[in-house]
Amino acid sequence: MSTPYPFTAVVGQTDLRLALLLNAVSPAVGGVLVRGEKGTAKSTAVRALSALLPQVDVVPGCRFSCAPAAPDPACPDGPHEPGPGAARPARMVELPVGASEDRLVGALDIERALAEGVKAFEPGLLADAHRGILYVDEVNLLHDHLIDLLLDAAAMGASYVEREGVSVRHAARFLLVGTMNPEEGELRPQLLDRFGLTVEVAASREPAQRVEVVRRRLAYEDDPAGFAARWAGDEHEVRARVVAARALLPQVRLGDTALLRIAATCAGFEVDGMRADIVMARTATALAAWAGRTEVLKEDVRQAALLALPHRRRRNPFDAPGLDEDKLDEILDRFPDEDPEPEPEPEPDPDPEPEAPDDDGDGGDGGGGGGVPPQGPGPRTETEAEAPTETADAPEAPADAPEAPADAPDAPQPSAQGAGGPEQAAVRAAEPFRTKMLSVPGLGEGAAGRRSRARTAHGRTTGAQRPAGQLTKLHLAATVHAAAPHQKARGRTGRGLVIRKDDLRQATREGREGNLVLFVVDASGSMAARQRMSAVKGAVLSLLLDAYQRRDKVGLITFRGTAAELALPPTSSVDAAAARLEKLPTGGRTPLAAGLLKAHEVLRIERLRDPSRRPLLVVVTDGRATSAGALGGDPRELSGRSARLLQAAGVASVVVDCESGPVRLGLAGVLAADLGGPAVSLDGLRADSLAGLVKNVRTAVSSSASDSHRRAA
């Protein structure tokens, strides 16, 4: 719609609104990452923020939005002569998930460069967003190399373009805002750390607040202009407050006590590096300016910690973000105020007026309504907004609270024949460990990642070819080589080459792709010994961690009793897979064939949805097959036929052998042979004993292909 939803009409979401406004006051805070479920007004609040930013003066005709009072001396459109500027609203620029690198940073006009001999640079979205807002919806789905470029520019305040013989640098200072749904996958910790603040949002569970969200959203959709007009006064008030806070910001004093509190808080929560300290200092200063004060108080430091630290404390993707507020208060109380006199100054009267119900969030589909952001001292009332963060993290709690310790011995389950027993409660996974890489053989063309070899848009150049569609990566030498023999016939007289479209050559590059790692986990009675299942879960958890780091999609199939279950459809959320694994019960017979056939069906459907993403099947079992389920027949014969069906489909597979005890039947090795992949023990999964596994995967697949050719001959 042409009329944006008013920022001050968003119901609740106190932390979200405060974090956005603090960045509007001080862009040096470093941006905001908004995490939360769908339909919680994340995008609505971000898009509405641009209307609250003051107008900017720009040099007329400058594509890089230089300020007339202080133009960028390195501006590609410069140098600029002193003169009056033109005022325009601050821009709100959106970066689509599918954007290319050229669209983000800009690109050289290839045809003009070759034909006319001029370096014509076309600016990208980073230039458009200078002195405005750059918004990335679903930032966790953006390719890693684009996120790296984006965050580097945000940190340095400039974009550097070095490509195809062109070297350009231009200013790129913007308010960076990203939104994401954690169910669709997490950002790497290194990237999380580059966002200044992070906010967790959730829909309100209060019926009255949800009613207000629906009422205001419907009113907005019926008459957008009229609805915006009713909130115009509140919008003007907040806009004026942002301008006043910006003017006050240079006068805010960050005293030694506040700095000690910041340093002690970051050290007490074991935050890596120094970026957290700097972000907290800038945030606390912005909070004081927003409250109309020139002194940073303990309340400012506390609120800054709640916004800047939770996402920096994650040690691995399975840790829940959050902060222990009791511990935070204990650290802050160690340092008495420097001077008791300033205590009465922060307008204590409005402090006891909390807006606590607001911070549960709103539930509209990208919209809602709400009160004006907190007035007066503000920070003290905002601290109550951490409660939704803990609520949002609640689904992950079972991973930290198993029913019983992993080392408590249980009675052994039924014999190797698999006559299953009663279902046992889930046990906790053993400590994860580092694994070496498993990869799919051959050369793929899937989404960029870090696992298997693939033709990608980024990586080392391996050759050139005619472009199938639009040219994205020019192979300059091959293009010149193709055009050179025709220059005389084309009547070349000037300095540039006469280039035709047929001369252009696309560079082919090789990098790494992400795969679909599908886990098929045996949860039958033969796996149910408590210590054994704990080790199995620890191994799968380790592989999940590896999949997270290599940017794979993952899926989880379990089988026990008489059937197999798709516990988690293929997803980018490794957290969700870890949570399902932690709750996995065991017991019953072993329908191995059902698990393999379920895997075949899931992979068939995924191949239709995403044909370029190659699968890697990881079967975690002792190889026993004691139930045919609804299929009927001999369980072992059925499992062998099911495995050979997967091999015939070209699925790369690895069997993790969970068999233990003095007498071993070697059934997992037989299964691996039928699948055409290697078998590796639980101990062999560890990085220090897995050196030859990738080689074994390739060798096994190659051998299996050779055997198939020999049989056909």
XYZ file of C-alpha atoms in Angstrom:
713
model
C 0.000 0.000 0.000
C 1.146 3.559 -0.743
C 0.404 4.785 2.797
C 2.662 2.978 5.301
C 1.322 1.746 8.621
C 2.169 4.273 11.381
C 5.043 3.303 13.651
C 3.267 4.611 16.753
C 0.216 2.456 15.977
C 2.062 -0.827 16.500
C 0.661 -2.633 19.532
C 3.220 -3.651 22.138
C 6.610 -4.838 20.853
C 8.267 -2.424 23.282
C 11.762 -3.841 22.851
C 11.463 -3.827 19.069
C 10.300 -0.213 18.913
C 12.955 0.924 21.376
C 15.787 -0.848 19.523
C 14.746 0.712 16.210
C 14.461 4.179 17.724
C 17.862 3.908 19.419
C 19.420 3.169 16.030
C 17.545 6.130 14.567
C 19.080 8.302 17.294
C 22.575 6.796 16.881
C 23.207 4.702 13.731
C 26.623 3.860 15.231
C 24.825 1.364 17.506
C 25.116 -1.074 14.600
C 21.622 -2.042 13.516
C 18.976 -4.427 14.777
C 18.290 -8.113 14.176
C 14.642 -8.970 14.873
C 13.968 -12.642 15.611
C 10.481 -14.016 15.969
C 7.629 -16.084 14.682
C 5.624 -15.102 11.635
C 2.871 -12.513 11.938
C 4.378 -10.436 14.748
C 4.649 -7.075 12.923
C 8.410 -7.342 12.383
C 8.313 -6.040 8.826
C 5.548 -3.536 9.566
C 7.512 -1.844 12.356
C 10.695 -1.676 10.291
C 8.990 -0.217 7.217
C 7.187 2.330 9.374
C 10.419 3.602 10.931
C 11.535 5.505 7.833
C 8.689 7.999 8.283
C 10.157 8.994 11.666
C 13.624 9.799 10.356
C 14.375 13.463 9.612
C 14.894 14.546 6.030
C 18.421 14.545 4.619
C 20.143 17.202 2.512
C 21.928 15.772 -0.539
C 24.061 17.161 -3.356
C 21.757 17.525 -6.393
C 22.450 14.842 -8.979
C 24.781 12.785 -6.768
C 23.882 9.101 -7.004
C 25.615 8.432 -3.672
C 23.639 10.932 -1.541
C 26.573 13.071 -0.451
C 25.853 15.736 2.173
C 26.373 19.291 0.786
C 28.065 20.446 4.001
C 30.574 17.577 4.011
C 30.658 15.726 0.680
C 32.605 12.498 0.429
C 36.006 13.404 -1.093
C 36.196 9.929 -2.687
C 32.669 10.033 -4.143
C 32.659 8.489 -7.649
C 30.383 11.347 -8.797
C 32.660 13.982 -7.217
C 34.383 16.211 -6.575
C 31.373 18.305 -5.535
C 31.475 22.075 -5.541
C 30.093 23.883 -2.463
C 26.490 24.876 -2.874
C 22.951 24.475 -1.572
C 21.582 20.979 -1.155
C 18.243 19.419 -1.940
C 16.169 17.971 0.923
C 14.545 14.584 0.498
C 13.062 11.972 2.871
C 15.362 9.298 4.264
C 15.214 6.233 2.044
C 14.026 2.799 3.000
C 15.869 0.287 0.769
C 14.972 -3.407 0.830
C 17.475 -6.105 -0.080
C 15.686 -9.141 -1.569
C 16.842 -12.589 -0.455
C 17.598 -13.546 -4.060
C 19.666 -10.444 -4.858
C 22.977 -10.857 -6.635
C 26.309 -9.422 -5.513
C 26.196 -6.961 -8.429
C 22.841 -5.653 -7.251
C 24.146 -5.163 -3.710
C 27.506 -3.457 -4.276
C 27.146 -2.245 -7.861
C 28.764 -3.371 -11.081
C 30.835 -2.251 -14.034
C 28.970 -1.631 -17.295
C 30.796 -4.352 -19.233
C 29.759 -3.422 -22.759
C 30.663 0.284 -22.317
C 33.971 -0.650 -20.717
C 34.974 -2.864 -23.634
C 33.433 -0.875 -26.464
C 34.192 2.687 -25.314
C 37.128 2.103 -22.980
C 35.423 3.890 -20.054
C 34.866 2.568 -16.539
C 31.155 3.187 -16.068
C 30.108 2.117 -12.566
C 26.465 1.448 -11.787
C 25.823 1.860 -8.026
C 23.993 -0.828 -6.082
C 21.675 -0.982 -3.098
C 24.427 -0.024 -0.637
C 24.730 3.337 -2.377
C 20.952 3.802 -2.435
C 20.746 3.122 1.319
C 23.434 5.673 2.307
C 22.053 7.925 5.078
C 18.861 5.848 5.221
C 17.668 2.370 6.178
C 18.728 -0.908 4.594
C 16.207 -3.628 5.409
C 16.781 -7.351 4.835
C 13.732 -9.535 5.381
C 14.548 -13.195 6.116
C 18.208 -12.301 6.557
C 18.978 -15.875 7.647
C 18.122 -17.061 4.119
C 20.538 -14.617 2.469
C 23.713 -16.148 1.036
C 26.689 -15.930 3.378
C 28.899 -13.949 0.993
C 26.205 -11.268 0.658
C 25.828 -11.045 4.434
C 29.593 -10.652 4.775
C 29.620 -7.789 2.249
C 26.637 -6.177 3.896
C 28.005 -6.294 7.429
C 31.480 -5.167 6.355
C 29.971 -2.090 4.738
C 27.841 -1.404 7.820
C 30.877 -1.682 10.098
C 33.215 0.478 7.980
C 30.676 2.998 6.741
C 31.915 2.490 3.184
C 31.615 0.034 0.326
C 34.698 -1.097 -1.583
C 34.234 -2.591 -5.036
C 37.202 -4.329 -6.652
C 36.180 -6.284 -9.731
C 36.671 -6.573 -13.501
C 39.406 -3.945 -13.439
C 37.335 -1.323 -11.633
C 38.147 0.014 -8.163
C 35.428 2.109 -6.511
C 34.933 3.273 -2.958
C 31.874 5.184 -1.777
C 30.291 6.052 1.567
C 27.654 3.598 2.833
C 26.397 4.582 6.269
C 22.946 3.237 6.939
C 20.703 1.821 9.634
C 20.854 -1.948 9.080
C 17.778 -3.924 10.083
C 17.291 -7.648 9.521
C 14.298 -9.804 10.373
C 14.183 -13.590 10.554
C 12.104 -16.534 11.685
C 14.415 -18.900 13.656
C 12.345 -21.889 12.506
C 13.813 -21.418 9.027
C 17.435 -21.580 10.179
C 19.916 -19.610 12.257
C 22.623 -17.139 11.419
C 26.215 -18.099 12.187
C 27.447 -16.730 15.547
C 30.061 -14.642 13.723
C 27.297 -12.915 11.777
C 25.037 -12.540 14.792
C 27.824 -10.647 16.520
C 27.928 -8.062 13.721
C 24.398 -6.856 14.489
C 24.452 -4.269 17.251
C 21.179 -5.233 18.941
C 18.902 -8.248 18.792
C 15.243 -8.366 19.776
C 13.039 -11.419 20.296
C 9.389 -10.848 19.411
C 6.338 -13.014 20.009
C 2.604 -12.617 19.591
C 0.690 -11.507 22.660
C -1.302 -14.129 24.547
C -3.592 -11.455 26.032
C -7.022 -11.549 24.315
C -7.601 -7.803 24.802
C -4.320 -6.944 23.122
C -4.947 -9.320 20.233
C -8.395 -7.759 19.751
C -6.784 -4.326 19.526
C -4.303 -5.602 16.936
C -7.093 -6.928 14.721
C -9.235 -3.806 15.182
C -6.451 -1.438 14.144
C -5.276 -3.588 11.270
C -8.778 -3.775 9.795
C -9.224 -0.029 10.242
C -5.956 0.565 8.405
C -6.874 -1.703 5.508
C -10.323 -0.045 5.147
C -8.893 3.488 4.994
C -5.055 3.684 5.051
C -4.905 7.470 4.626
C -7.541 8.152 7.267
C -5.941 5.746 9.729
C -2.523 7.358 9.221
C -4.047 10.809 9.716
C -5.424 9.778 13.128
C -1.895 8.876 14.234
C -0.170 11.849 12.597
C 0.135 13.748 15.882
C 1.870 10.864 17.633
C 4.154 10.358 14.639
C 5.146 14.029 14.679
C 5.862 13.870 18.413
C 8.167 10.857 18.096
C 9.883 12.343 15.046
C 10.609 15.529 16.993
C 11.934 13.463 19.884
C 14.323 11.599 17.566
C 15.641 14.924 16.242
C 16.088 16.257 19.790
C 17.877 13.093 20.919
C 20.250 13.294 17.955
C 21.107 16.866 18.882
C 21.647 15.921 22.530
C 23.733 12.817 21.829
C 27.166 14.560 21.582
C 26.610 16.067 25.038
C 25.909 12.761 26.813
C 28.627 11.831 29.310
C 29.664 8.210 29.678
C 31.331 8.189 33.083
C 33.940 5.821 34.473
C 31.382 3.986 36.606
C 29.184 3.321 33.564
C 32.203 2.077 31.612
C 33.171 -0.235 34.482
C 29.633 -1.601 34.606
C 29.720 -2.255 30.868
C 33.106 -3.992 30.985
C 32.172 -6.059 34.049
C 28.896 -7.143 32.449
C 30.561 -8.301 29.227
C 33.295 -10.098 31.193
C 30.804 -11.646 33.616
C 28.758 -13.143 30.783
C 31.927 -14.351 29.007
C 31.238 -12.508 25.786
C 33.930 -12.992 23.137
C 35.810 -10.004 21.768
C 35.309 -6.314 22.433
C 32.469 -5.491 20.043
C 29.869 -6.089 22.773
C 31.511 -3.515 25.063
C 31.513 -0.894 22.310
C 27.912 -1.610 21.290
C 26.752 -1.456 24.918
C 28.508 1.900 25.407
C 26.884 3.374 22.289
C 23.480 1.943 23.202
C 23.609 3.259 26.770
C 24.555 6.705 25.443
C 21.651 6.639 22.965
C 19.282 5.573 25.760
C 20.312 8.560 27.851
C 19.820 10.914 24.895
C 16.434 9.343 24.131
C 15.410 9.962 27.751
C 16.565 13.580 27.507
C 19.535 13.204 29.863
C 23.212 13.999 29.530
C 24.369 11.351 32.029
C 24.370 7.557 31.519
C 22.728 5.791 34.485
C 22.709 2.215 35.705
C 19.267 1.704 34.128
C 20.722 2.624 30.738
C 23.539 0.095 31.103
C 21.067 -2.592 32.174
C 18.765 -2.000 29.206
C 21.758 -1.871 26.857
C 22.884 -5.282 28.132
C 19.424 -6.785 27.569
C 19.478 -5.626 23.954
C 23.144 -6.131 23.045
C 24.277 -9.316 24.838
C 21.793 -12.216 24.509
C 22.740 -13.127 20.937
C 26.459 -12.859 21.699
C 26.391 -15.549 24.391
C 25.580 -18.493 22.093
C 28.459 -20.957 21.947
C 26.796 -23.262 19.402
C 23.549 -23.211 17.383
C 21.717 -25.311 19.987
C 22.147 -22.781 22.790
C 19.088 -20.684 23.553
C 19.718 -16.930 23.440
C 18.966 -15.092 26.657
C 20.398 -13.378 29.687
C 20.182 -14.168 33.403
C 18.728 -10.918 34.746
C 19.490 -11.762 38.380
C 23.143 -12.199 37.486
C 23.036 -8.958 35.500
C 21.670 -7.029 38.506
C 24.292 -8.576 40.756
C 27.101 -7.391 38.462
C 25.698 -3.872 38.106
C 25.219 -3.475 41.853
C 28.936 -4.016 42.473
C 29.620 -0.461 41.321
C 28.028 2.345 43.361
C 27.021 5.519 41.594
C 29.770 8.100 41.270
C 27.640 10.887 42.633
C 24.362 10.486 44.501
C 23.151 13.933 43.388
C 22.180 12.978 39.826
C 19.704 10.388 41.159
C 16.698 12.774 41.346
C 17.378 14.204 37.854
C 16.015 11.434 35.593
C 12.411 12.458 36.214
C 11.537 9.667 38.631
C 7.794 10.335 38.616
C 7.051 8.748 35.203
C 9.246 5.715 35.994
C 6.618 3.700 37.902
C 4.270 3.881 34.907
C 5.189 0.661 33.091
C 3.850 -0.425 29.746
C 4.394 -4.055 30.654
C 1.478 -5.600 28.711
C 2.835 -4.049 25.493
C 5.989 -6.077 25.330
C 4.240 -9.357 24.621
C 3.979 -8.236 21.039
C 1.134 -8.087 18.585
C -0.239 -10.827 16.458
C -1.320 -9.209 13.221
C -0.088 -10.469 9.875
C 2.544 -7.800 9.480
C 0.571 -5.078 11.213
C -1.036 -3.971 14.392
C -1.559 -0.968 16.537
C -0.124 0.388 19.699
C 0.772 3.259 21.888
C 3.453 5.834 21.454
C 6.971 4.651 22.341
C 7.895 5.180 26.003
C 8.322 8.742 27.115
C 10.506 10.347 29.776
C 13.210 8.141 31.251
C 11.877 5.201 29.239
C 14.751 2.760 29.850
C 13.462 1.658 33.268
C 10.076 0.652 31.901
C 11.662 -1.022 28.893
C 13.553 -3.530 31.020
C 10.336 -5.399 31.600
C 10.315 -6.363 27.928
C 12.821 -9.167 28.406
C 10.045 -11.454 29.647
C 8.845 -12.356 26.118
C 12.399 -13.373 25.208
C 12.374 -16.077 27.834
C 8.912 -17.137 26.734
C 10.030 -17.336 23.138
C 12.922 -19.532 24.132
C 10.761 -21.906 26.155
C 10.368 -24.590 23.440
C 14.101 -25.285 23.628
C 14.059 -25.885 27.383
C 13.589 -29.675 27.228
C 17.029 -29.986 25.635
C 18.514 -28.705 28.877
C 16.245 -30.655 31.214
C 16.155 -34.383 30.424
C 14.174 -36.764 32.560
C 17.210 -38.617 33.838
C 21.010 -38.451 33.600
C 22.539 -40.084 30.567
C 24.755 -42.389 32.584
C 21.986 -43.995 34.644
C 22.021 -47.676 33.654
C 18.844 -49.324 32.483
C 17.941 -52.935 32.069
C 18.986 -54.205 28.627
C 16.337 -54.469 25.974
C 15.271 -57.655 24.188
C 17.627 -59.820 22.227
C 19.211 -59.253 18.845
C 16.163 -60.724 17.180
C 14.474 -57.418 18.105
C 11.352 -58.601 19.908
C 10.770 -55.043 21.109
C 9.952 -54.047 24.638
C 8.053 -51.205 26.261
C 8.744 -47.654 25.180
C 11.429 -45.891 27.195
C 11.624 -42.213 28.027
C 13.991 -40.041 26.000
C 17.581 -39.813 27.220
C 19.923 -36.881 26.980
C 22.449 -36.747 24.159
C 26.129 -37.145 24.951
C 28.426 -34.167 24.464
C 28.799 -33.364 20.739
C 32.215 -33.586 19.109
C 33.845 -32.316 15.934
C 33.441 -34.470 12.859
C 35.277 -34.431 9.576
C 33.444 -33.571 6.419
C 31.188 -36.029 4.621
C 30.577 -34.959 1.037
C 28.593 -36.067 -1.970
C 30.813 -37.249 -4.840
C 30.826 -35.504 -8.194
C 30.201 -31.879 -9.097
C 26.839 -30.362 -8.218
C 25.027 -27.123 -8.999
C 23.133 -26.549 -5.753
C 22.798 -23.580 -3.427
C 26.025 -22.106 -2.116
C 27.306 -23.816 1.017
C 30.377 -25.477 2.460
C 30.098 -29.200 1.873
C 30.372 -30.702 -1.625
C 32.102 -29.502 -4.790
C 29.805 -27.556 -7.112
C 29.592 -25.019 -9.892
C 28.761 -21.796 -8.098
C 28.663 -18.050 -8.685
C 31.636 -17.645 -6.342
C 34.850 -19.583 -6.067
C 37.869 -20.228 -8.216
C 37.523 -19.689 -11.958
C 37.840 -22.953 -13.880
C 36.908 -21.941 -17.424
C 34.558 -19.977 -19.651
C 31.389 -20.616 -21.606
C 28.746 -18.759 -23.579
C 26.193 -17.296 -21.146
C 22.943 -19.245 -21.078
C 20.994 -16.161 -19.929
C 22.055 -12.804 -18.534
C 25.804 -12.340 -18.168
C 26.767 -12.189 -14.476
C 30.496 -12.978 -14.311
C 32.548 -11.864 -17.282
C 35.584 -13.903 -18.283
C 37.560 -10.989 -19.711
C 40.376 -12.931 -21.382
C 37.972 -15.333 -23.091
C 35.787 -12.432 -24.276
C 38.736 -10.566 -25.782
C 39.983 -13.813 -27.356
C 36.578 -14.387 -28.964
C 36.321 -10.812 -30.302
C 39.926 -10.265 -31.463
C 39.820 -12.154 -34.797
C 36.846 -10.079 -36.013
C 38.135 -6.545 -35.375
C 39.279 -5.869 -38.947
C 36.076 -7.213 -40.449
C 34.044 -5.083 -38.057
C 35.907 -1.944 -39.122
C 37.570 -1.076 -35.833
C 39.119 2.379 -35.934
C 39.052 3.657 -32.321
C 40.800 2.628 -29.151
C 38.092 0.245 -27.912
C 37.287 -3.211 -29.161
C 34.223 -3.729 -31.308
C 32.264 -6.145 -29.145
C 29.182 -8.081 -30.151
C 26.897 -9.916 -27.794
C 28.099 -13.264 -29.140
C 31.643 -12.437 -28.008
C 30.781 -12.255 -24.301
C 31.901 -15.228 -22.225
C 30.650 -16.237 -18.795
C 33.236 -17.347 -16.243
C 32.583 -20.803 -14.809
C 33.569 -21.145 -11.167
C 33.882 -23.966 -8.706
C 33.081 -23.651 -5.038
C 31.066 -25.544 -2.441
C 27.373 -26.273 -2.177
C 25.046 -27.080 0.686
C 23.339 -30.464 0.616
C 20.245 -32.053 2.058
C 21.498 -34.252 4.902
C 18.724 -36.718 5.728
C 19.180 -38.631 8.989
C 17.480 -42.016 9.348
C 17.770 -42.964 13.024
C 17.013 -46.396 14.498
C 14.928 -45.889 17.673
C 13.993 -49.541 18.225
C 14.441 -51.650 21.334
C 17.857 -52.919 20.219
C 19.118 -49.319 20.513
C 17.428 -48.565 23.810
C 20.234 -49.170 26.315
C 20.495 -45.770 27.972
C 24.222 -45.195 27.622
C 24.179 -46.477 24.059
C 21.306 -44.260 22.941
C 22.983 -41.296 24.609
C 26.108 -41.922 22.511
C 24.001 -42.309 19.355
C 22.237 -39.010 19.986
C 25.557 -37.339 20.679
C 26.874 -38.568 17.327
C 23.790 -37.329 15.444
C 23.974 -34.020 17.301
C 27.604 -33.690 16.195
C 26.606 -34.298 12.585
C 23.802 -31.751 12.945
C 26.300 -29.192 14.203
C 28.484 -29.951 11.190
C 25.455 -29.521 8.900
C 24.723 -26.151 10.503
C 28.252 -24.937 9.902
C 28.173 -26.103 6.280
C 24.799 -24.457 5.543
C 22.903 -27.651 4.756
C 19.247 -28.463 4.946
C 18.490 -31.335 7.312
C 15.681 -33.826 7.804
C 15.053 -36.519 10.414
C 13.355 -39.911 10.000
C 12.994 -42.329 12.904
C 11.827 -45.938 12.798
C 10.692 -48.336 15.535
C 7.851 -50.744 16.210
C 6.194 -51.400 12.861
C 6.627 -48.095 11.010
C 8.837 -45.130 10.216
C 8.026 -41.498 10.960
C 9.183 -38.272 9.361
C 10.040 -36.521 12.627
C 11.247 -33.376 10.853
C 10.647 -32.538 7.185
C 13.705 -31.115 5.400
C 14.421 -27.665 6.789
C 17.223 -25.162 7.289
C 16.535 -25.060 11.034
C 19.119 -27.321 12.660
C 17.791 -26.181 16.037
C 14.464 -27.851 15.291
C 16.203 -31.118 14.366
C 18.204 -31.054 17.622
C 15.024 -30.468 19.646
C 13.221 -33.406 17.966
C 16.247 -35.633 18.495
C 16.412 -34.795 22.203
C 12.793 -35.887 22.718
C 13.160 -39.111 20.727
C 11.827 -42.153 22.668
C 13.014 -45.721 22.028
C 11.538 -49.204 22.136
C 9.828 -51.805 19.960
C 10.966 -53.875 17.031
C 13.190 -52.713 14.142
C 11.412 -51.901 10.830
C 14.603 -51.010 8.950
C 12.982 -51.360 5.531
C 10.229 -48.929 6.519
C 12.850 -46.338 7.476
C 14.712 -46.715 4.168
C 11.535 -46.572 2.088
C 10.416 -43.469 3.955
C 13.795 -41.905 3.114
C 13.338 -42.806 -0.553
C 9.920 -41.139 -0.587
C 11.130 -37.977 1.178
C 14.095 -37.626 -1.195
C 11.871 -38.175 -4.233
C 9.593 -35.310 -3.170
C 12.520 -33.042 -2.294
C 14.094 -33.723 -5.686
C 10.944 -32.294 -7.297
C 10.971 -29.255 -5.001
C 14.676 -28.491 -5.257
C 16.277 -30.533 -8.054
C 19.681 -28.858 -7.750
C 20.235 -29.740 -4.060
C 21.922 -33.138 -3.805
C 21.138 -35.424 -0.847
C 23.417 -37.187 1.623
C 21.719 -40.042 3.508
C 23.061 -40.817 7.000
C 21.611 -44.058 8.421
C 22.244 -44.512 12.150
C 21.574 -48.140 13.116
C 23.082 -51.425 14.225
C 21.813 -53.008 11.006
C 19.268 -55.346 12.605
C 15.930 -55.779 10.821
C 13.285 -57.590 12.887
C 9.998 -56.223 11.548
C 8.547 -55.983 8.065
C 5.747 -53.742 9.276
C 2.787 -53.516 6.935
C 4.862 -54.751 3.985
C 5.070 -58.395 5.037
C 7.839 -60.790 4.129
C 11.340 -61.358 5.452
C 12.610 -58.186 7.228
C 16.242 -58.646 6.187
C 15.414 -59.257 2.545
C 13.126 -56.226 2.524
C 15.789 -53.974 4.031
C 18.326 -55.135 1.429
C 15.936 -54.432 -1.438
C 15.067 -51.009 0.009
C 18.749 -50.138 0.324
C 19.476 -51.151 -3.255
C 16.553 -48.995 -4.383
C 18.259 -45.955 -2.833
C 21.571 -46.919 -4.438
C 19.897 -47.180 -7.845
C 18.509 -43.666 -7.367
C 22.079 -42.374 -6.998
C 21.758 -41.331 -3.351
C 25.116 -40.951 -1.579
C 24.880 -42.758 1.771
C 26.831 -43.342 4.971
C 25.917 -45.917 7.630
C 26.843 -45.113 11.222
C 27.283 -48.533 12.863
C 25.883 -48.497 16.414
C 26.464 -52.179 17.158
C 28.197 -52.806 20.474
C 29.152 -55.747 22.664
C 31.676 -58.585 22.403
C 29.723 -60.430 19.682
C 29.128 -58.419 16.524
C 27.034 -59.522 13.579
C 28.355 -56.936 11.091
C 24.874 -56.223 9.744
C 25.552 -52.495 9.389
C 28.382 -53.318 6.956
C 25.989 -55.419 4.871
C 23.527 -52.541 4.812
C 26.277 -50.124 3.747
C 27.235 -52.419 0.872
C 23.601 -52.523 -0.293
C 23.438 -48.716 -0.111
C 26.739 -48.352 -1.963
C 28.388 -46.295 0.759
C 30.813 -46.764 3.658
C 30.040 -47.869 7.207
C 31.704 -46.076 10.107
C 31.539 -46.797 13.815
C 30.447 -44.257 16.404
C 34.060 -43.813 17.477
C 35.119 -43.478 13.849
C 32.915 -40.407 13.421
C 35.305 -38.300 15.452
C 37.483 -35.938 13.487
C 40.755 -37.496 14.601
C 39.737 -40.938 13.343
C 37.742 -40.008 10.252
C 40.518 -38.978 7.889
C 39.650 -41.434 5.148
C 35.877 -41.300 5.281
C 35.313 -38.841 2.441
C 37.659 -40.861 0.309
C 35.754 -44.008 1.301
C 32.434 -42.452 0.286
C 33.788 -41.652 -3.157
C 35.544 -45.003 -3.500
C 32.448 -46.921 -2.435
C 30.223 -45.047 -4.878
C 32.745 -45.502 -7.700
C 33.120 -49.220 -6.924
C 29.384 -49.655 -6.792
C 29.051 -47.924 -10.197
C 31.765 -50.186 -11.658
C 30.026 -53.302 -10.305
C 26.763 -52.154 -11.864
C 28.474 -51.724 -15.252
C 30.054 -55.168 -14.971
C 26.691 -56.764 -14.137
C 25.078 -54.990 -17.081
C 27.857 -56.225 -19.371
